């Protein structure tokens, strides 16, 4: 029912920055938590960050804590991921997804999310 389109990925050298965007259409996601996940070739989809429906609560994987910032603009129906101090191990396809509605604890596993976008490639060179 909801469509998600990620953008903002690209090629960057280690230490650089990128800002990913996830635009939702078809329905509003303002009442739902949102998440960012990533998947490197040959690996499972991995938790990166989540944000509550109000934007007041965020959660980050230890590997990105202090470097990445998730945010959302419910008026624009968009969620963002600001990525700073990028490392080669950040290289992956990054996906956004819709999480649970208000009143449900925000998960940190892909199984707790739905309506995945098509992903955007982030490549960090050493």
PDB file of C-alpha atoms in Angstrom:
ATOM      1  CA  UNK A   1       0.000   0.000   0.000  1.00  0.00           C
ATOM      2  CA  UNK A   2       2.854   2.361   0.817  1.00  0.00           C
ATOM      3  CA  UNK A   3       5.725   2.814  -1.620  1.00  0.00           C
ATOM      4  CA  UNK A   4       9.208   3.773  -0.433  1.00  0.00           C
ATOM      5  CA  UNK A   5      11.949   5.163  -2.660  1.00  0.00           C
ATOM      6  CA  UNK A   6      15.487   5.525  -1.325  1.00  0.00           C
ATOM      7  CA  UNK A   7      17.933   7.981  -2.848  1.00  0.00           C
ATOM      8  CA  UNK A   8      21.212   9.700  -2.078  1.00  0.00           C
ATOM      9  CA  UNK A   9      23.609   6.791  -2.335  1.00  0.00           C
ATOM     10  CA  UNK A  10      26.785   6.884  -4.360  1.00  0.00           C
ATOM     11  CA  UNK A  11      30.537   6.577  -4.334  1.00  0.00           C
ATOM     12  CA  UNK A  12      32.518   8.241  -1.573  1.00  0.00           C
ATOM     13  CA  UNK A  13      35.999   7.955  -0.106  1.00  0.00           C
ATOM     14  CA  UNK A  14      36.556   6.910   3.484  1.00  0.00           C
ATOM     15  CA  UNK A  15      35.871   9.787   5.836  1.00  0.00           C
ATOM     16  CA  UNK A  16      33.294  11.335   3.557  1.00  0.00           C
ATOM     17  CA  UNK A  17      29.593  11.921   4.084  1.00  0.00           C
ATOM     18  CA  UNK A  18      26.309  11.094   2.395  1.00  0.00           C
ATOM     19  CA  UNK A  19      22.693  11.808   3.208  1.00  0.00           C
ATOM     20  CA  UNK A  20      20.145   9.190   2.260  1.00  0.00           C
ATOM     21  CA  UNK A  21      16.481  10.005   1.794  1.00  0.00           C
ATOM     22  CA  UNK A  22      13.451   7.730   1.858  1.00  0.00           C
ATOM     23  CA  UNK A  23      10.337   9.220   0.330  1.00  0.00           C
ATOM     24  CA  UNK A  24       7.026   7.529   1.073  1.00  0.00           C
ATOM     25  CA  UNK A  25       3.962   7.690  -1.132  1.00  0.00           C
ATOM     26  CA  UNK A  26       0.577   6.018  -1.358  1.00  0.00           C
ATOM     27  CA  UNK A  27      -0.192   6.634   2.292  1.00  0.00           C
ATOM     28  CA  UNK A  28       1.204   8.641   5.169  1.00  0.00           C
ATOM     29  CA  UNK A  29       3.786   6.985   7.413  1.00  0.00           C
ATOM     30  CA  UNK A  30       3.555   9.639  10.107  1.00  0.00           C
ATOM     31  CA  UNK A  31       1.934   7.198  12.551  1.00  0.00           C
ATOM     32  CA  UNK A  32       4.582   4.505  12.088  1.00  0.00           C
ATOM     33  CA  UNK A  33       8.139   3.940  13.153  1.00  0.00           C
ATOM     34  CA  UNK A  34      10.689   3.848  10.338  1.00  0.00           C
ATOM     35  CA  UNK A  35      13.977   2.056   9.958  1.00  0.00           C
ATOM     36  CA  UNK A  36      17.141   1.929   7.895  1.00  0.00           C
ATOM     37  CA  UNK A  37      18.842  -1.376   7.149  1.00  0.00           C
ATOM     38  CA  UNK A  38      21.758  -2.364   4.957  1.00  0.00           C
ATOM     39  CA  UNK A  39      22.863  -5.462   3.136  1.00  0.00           C
ATOM     40  CA  UNK A  40      26.346  -6.165   1.817  1.00  0.00           C
ATOM     41  CA  UNK A  41      26.919  -8.777  -0.912  1.00  0.00           C
ATOM     42  CA  UNK A  42      26.590 -12.288   0.478  1.00  0.00           C
ATOM     43  CA  UNK A  43      25.418 -11.074   3.876  1.00  0.00           C
ATOM     44  CA  UNK A  44      22.107 -10.775   5.684  1.00  0.00           C
ATOM     45  CA  UNK A  45      20.172  -7.559   5.931  1.00  0.00           C
ATOM     46  CA  UNK A  46      21.437  -5.716   9.000  1.00  0.00           C
ATOM     47  CA  UNK A  47      19.910  -3.143  11.330  1.00  0.00           C
ATOM     48  CA  UNK A  48      21.292   0.391  11.029  1.00  0.00           C
ATOM     49  CA  UNK A  49      18.872   2.759  12.754  1.00  0.00           C
ATOM     50  CA  UNK A  50      15.234   3.247  13.689  1.00  0.00           C
ATOM     51  CA  UNK A  51      13.121   6.231  14.626  1.00  0.00           C
ATOM     52  CA  UNK A  52       9.782   6.375  16.407  1.00  0.00           C
ATOM     53  CA  UNK A  53       6.680   7.808  14.789  1.00  0.00           C
ATOM     54  CA  UNK A  54       7.116  11.068  16.684  1.00  0.00           C
ATOM     55  CA  UNK A  55      10.830  11.236  15.956  1.00  0.00           C
ATOM     56  CA  UNK A  56      11.530  11.487  19.670  1.00  0.00           C
ATOM     57  CA  UNK A  57      13.186   8.095  20.063  1.00  0.00           C
ATOM     58  CA  UNK A  58      16.045   6.761  17.954  1.00  0.00           C
ATOM     59  CA  UNK A  59      18.110   3.596  18.028  1.00  0.00           C
ATOM     60  CA  UNK A  60      21.404   2.805  16.304  1.00  0.00           C
ATOM     61  CA  UNK A  61      23.581  -0.174  15.629  1.00  0.00           C
ATOM     62  CA  UNK A  62      26.831  -0.033  17.576  1.00  0.00           C
ATOM     63  CA  UNK A  63      28.779   0.024  14.320  1.00  0.00           C
ATOM     64  CA  UNK A  64      27.264   3.359  13.253  1.00  0.00           C
ATOM     65  CA  UNK A  65      26.597   5.047  16.581  1.00  0.00           C
ATOM     66  CA  UNK A  66      28.120   8.505  16.699  1.00  0.00           C
ATOM     67  CA  UNK A  67      28.532   8.639  12.923  1.00  0.00           C
ATOM     68  CA  UNK A  68      25.013   8.213  11.533  1.00  0.00           C
ATOM     69  CA  UNK A  69      21.896  10.209  12.384  1.00  0.00           C
ATOM     70  CA  UNK A  70      18.348   9.186  11.521  1.00  0.00           C
ATOM     71  CA  UNK A  71      15.650  11.828  11.291  1.00  0.00           C
ATOM     72  CA  UNK A  72      12.205  12.267   9.801  1.00  0.00           C
ATOM     73  CA  UNK A  73       9.940  14.949   8.454  1.00  0.00           C
ATOM     74  CA  UNK A  74       6.347  13.793   8.776  1.00  0.00           C
ATOM     75  CA  UNK A  75       5.074  16.774   6.810  1.00  0.00           C
ATOM     76  CA  UNK A  76       7.182  15.656   3.849  1.00  0.00           C
ATOM     77  CA  UNK A  77       6.518  11.973   4.600  1.00  0.00           C
ATOM     78  CA  UNK A  78      10.266  11.371   4.402  1.00  0.00           C
ATOM     79  CA  UNK A  79      12.944   9.786   6.570  1.00  0.00           C
ATOM     80  CA  UNK A  80      16.649  10.584   6.324  1.00  0.00           C
ATOM     81  CA  UNK A  81      19.948   8.994   7.232  1.00  0.00           C
ATOM     82  CA  UNK A  82      22.899  11.350   7.575  1.00  0.00           C
ATOM     83  CA  UNK A  83      26.101   9.322   7.310  1.00  0.00           C
ATOM     84  CA  UNK A  84      29.384  10.907   8.378  1.00  0.00           C
ATOM     85  CA  UNK A  85      32.911   9.546   8.737  1.00  0.00           C
ATOM     86  CA  UNK A  86      32.096   6.742   6.336  1.00  0.00           C
ATOM     87  CA  UNK A  87      34.194   3.591   6.410  1.00  0.00           C
ATOM     88  CA  UNK A  88      34.719   0.893   3.766  1.00  0.00           C
ATOM     89  CA  UNK A  89      32.723  -1.520   5.932  1.00  0.00           C
ATOM     90  CA  UNK A  90      29.699   0.751   5.473  1.00  0.00           C
ATOM     91  CA  UNK A  91      29.543  -0.345   1.838  1.00  0.00           C
ATOM     92  CA  UNK A  92      26.132  -1.921   1.230  1.00  0.00           C
ATOM     93  CA  UNK A  93      22.728  -1.446  -0.286  1.00  0.00           C
ATOM     94  CA  UNK A  94      20.727   0.680   2.136  1.00  0.00           C
ATOM     95  CA  UNK A  95      17.002   0.101   2.551  1.00  0.00           C
ATOM     96  CA  UNK A  96      14.283   1.920   4.420  1.00  0.00           C
ATOM     97  CA  UNK A  97      11.150   0.249   5.724  1.00  0.00           C
ATOM     98  CA  UNK A  98       7.942   0.893   7.643  1.00  0.00           C
ATOM     99  CA  UNK A  99       7.837  -0.323  11.228  1.00  0.00           C
ATOM    100  CA  UNK A 100       5.059  -0.722  13.793  1.00  0.00           C
ATOM    101  CA  UNK A 101       2.442   1.840  14.661  1.00  0.00           C
ATOM    102  CA  UNK A 102       2.363   3.903  17.816  1.00  0.00           C
ATOM    103  CA  UNK A 103       2.149   1.816  20.965  1.00  0.00           C
ATOM    104  CA  UNK A 104       4.273  -1.051  19.666  1.00  0.00           C
ATOM    105  CA  UNK A 105       7.929  -1.372  20.647  1.00  0.00           C
ATOM    106  CA  UNK A 106      10.190  -0.567  17.703  1.00  0.00           C
ATOM    107  CA  UNK A 107      12.113  -3.684  16.638  1.00  0.00           C
ATOM    108  CA  UNK A 108      15.686  -3.882  15.392  1.00  0.00           C
ATOM    109  CA  UNK A 109      15.250  -6.841  13.049  1.00  0.00           C
ATOM    110  CA  UNK A 110      14.087  -6.835   9.425  1.00  0.00           C
ATOM    111  CA  UNK A 111      11.187  -9.151  10.299  1.00  0.00           C
ATOM    112  CA  UNK A 112       9.576  -6.339  12.258  1.00  0.00           C
ATOM    113  CA  UNK A 113       9.368  -4.072   9.239  1.00  0.00           C
ATOM    114  CA  UNK A 114       7.436  -4.037   6.003  1.00  0.00           C
ATOM    115  CA  UNK A 115       6.956  -2.074   2.790  1.00  0.00           C
ATOM    116  CA  UNK A 116      10.631  -2.069   1.910  1.00  0.00           C
ATOM    117  CA  UNK A 117      12.079   0.283  -0.652  1.00  0.00           C
ATOM    118  CA  UNK A 118      14.224  -0.803  -3.576  1.00  0.00           C
ATOM    119  CA  UNK A 119      17.452   0.237  -1.871  1.00  0.00           C
ATOM    120  CA  UNK A 120      20.241   2.644  -2.739  1.00  0.00           C
ATOM    121  CA  UNK A 121      23.878   1.627  -3.170  1.00  0.00           C
ATOM    122  CA  UNK A 122      26.529   3.150  -0.925  1.00  0.00           C
ATOM    123  CA  UNK A 123      30.136   2.391  -1.812  1.00  0.00           C
ATOM    124  CA  UNK A 124      32.978   3.638   0.379  1.00  0.00           C
ATOM    125  CA  UNK A 125      36.501   3.323  -0.966  1.00  0.00           C
ATOM    126  CA  UNK A 126      39.554   3.021   1.257  1.00  0.00           C
TER     127      UNK A 126
END
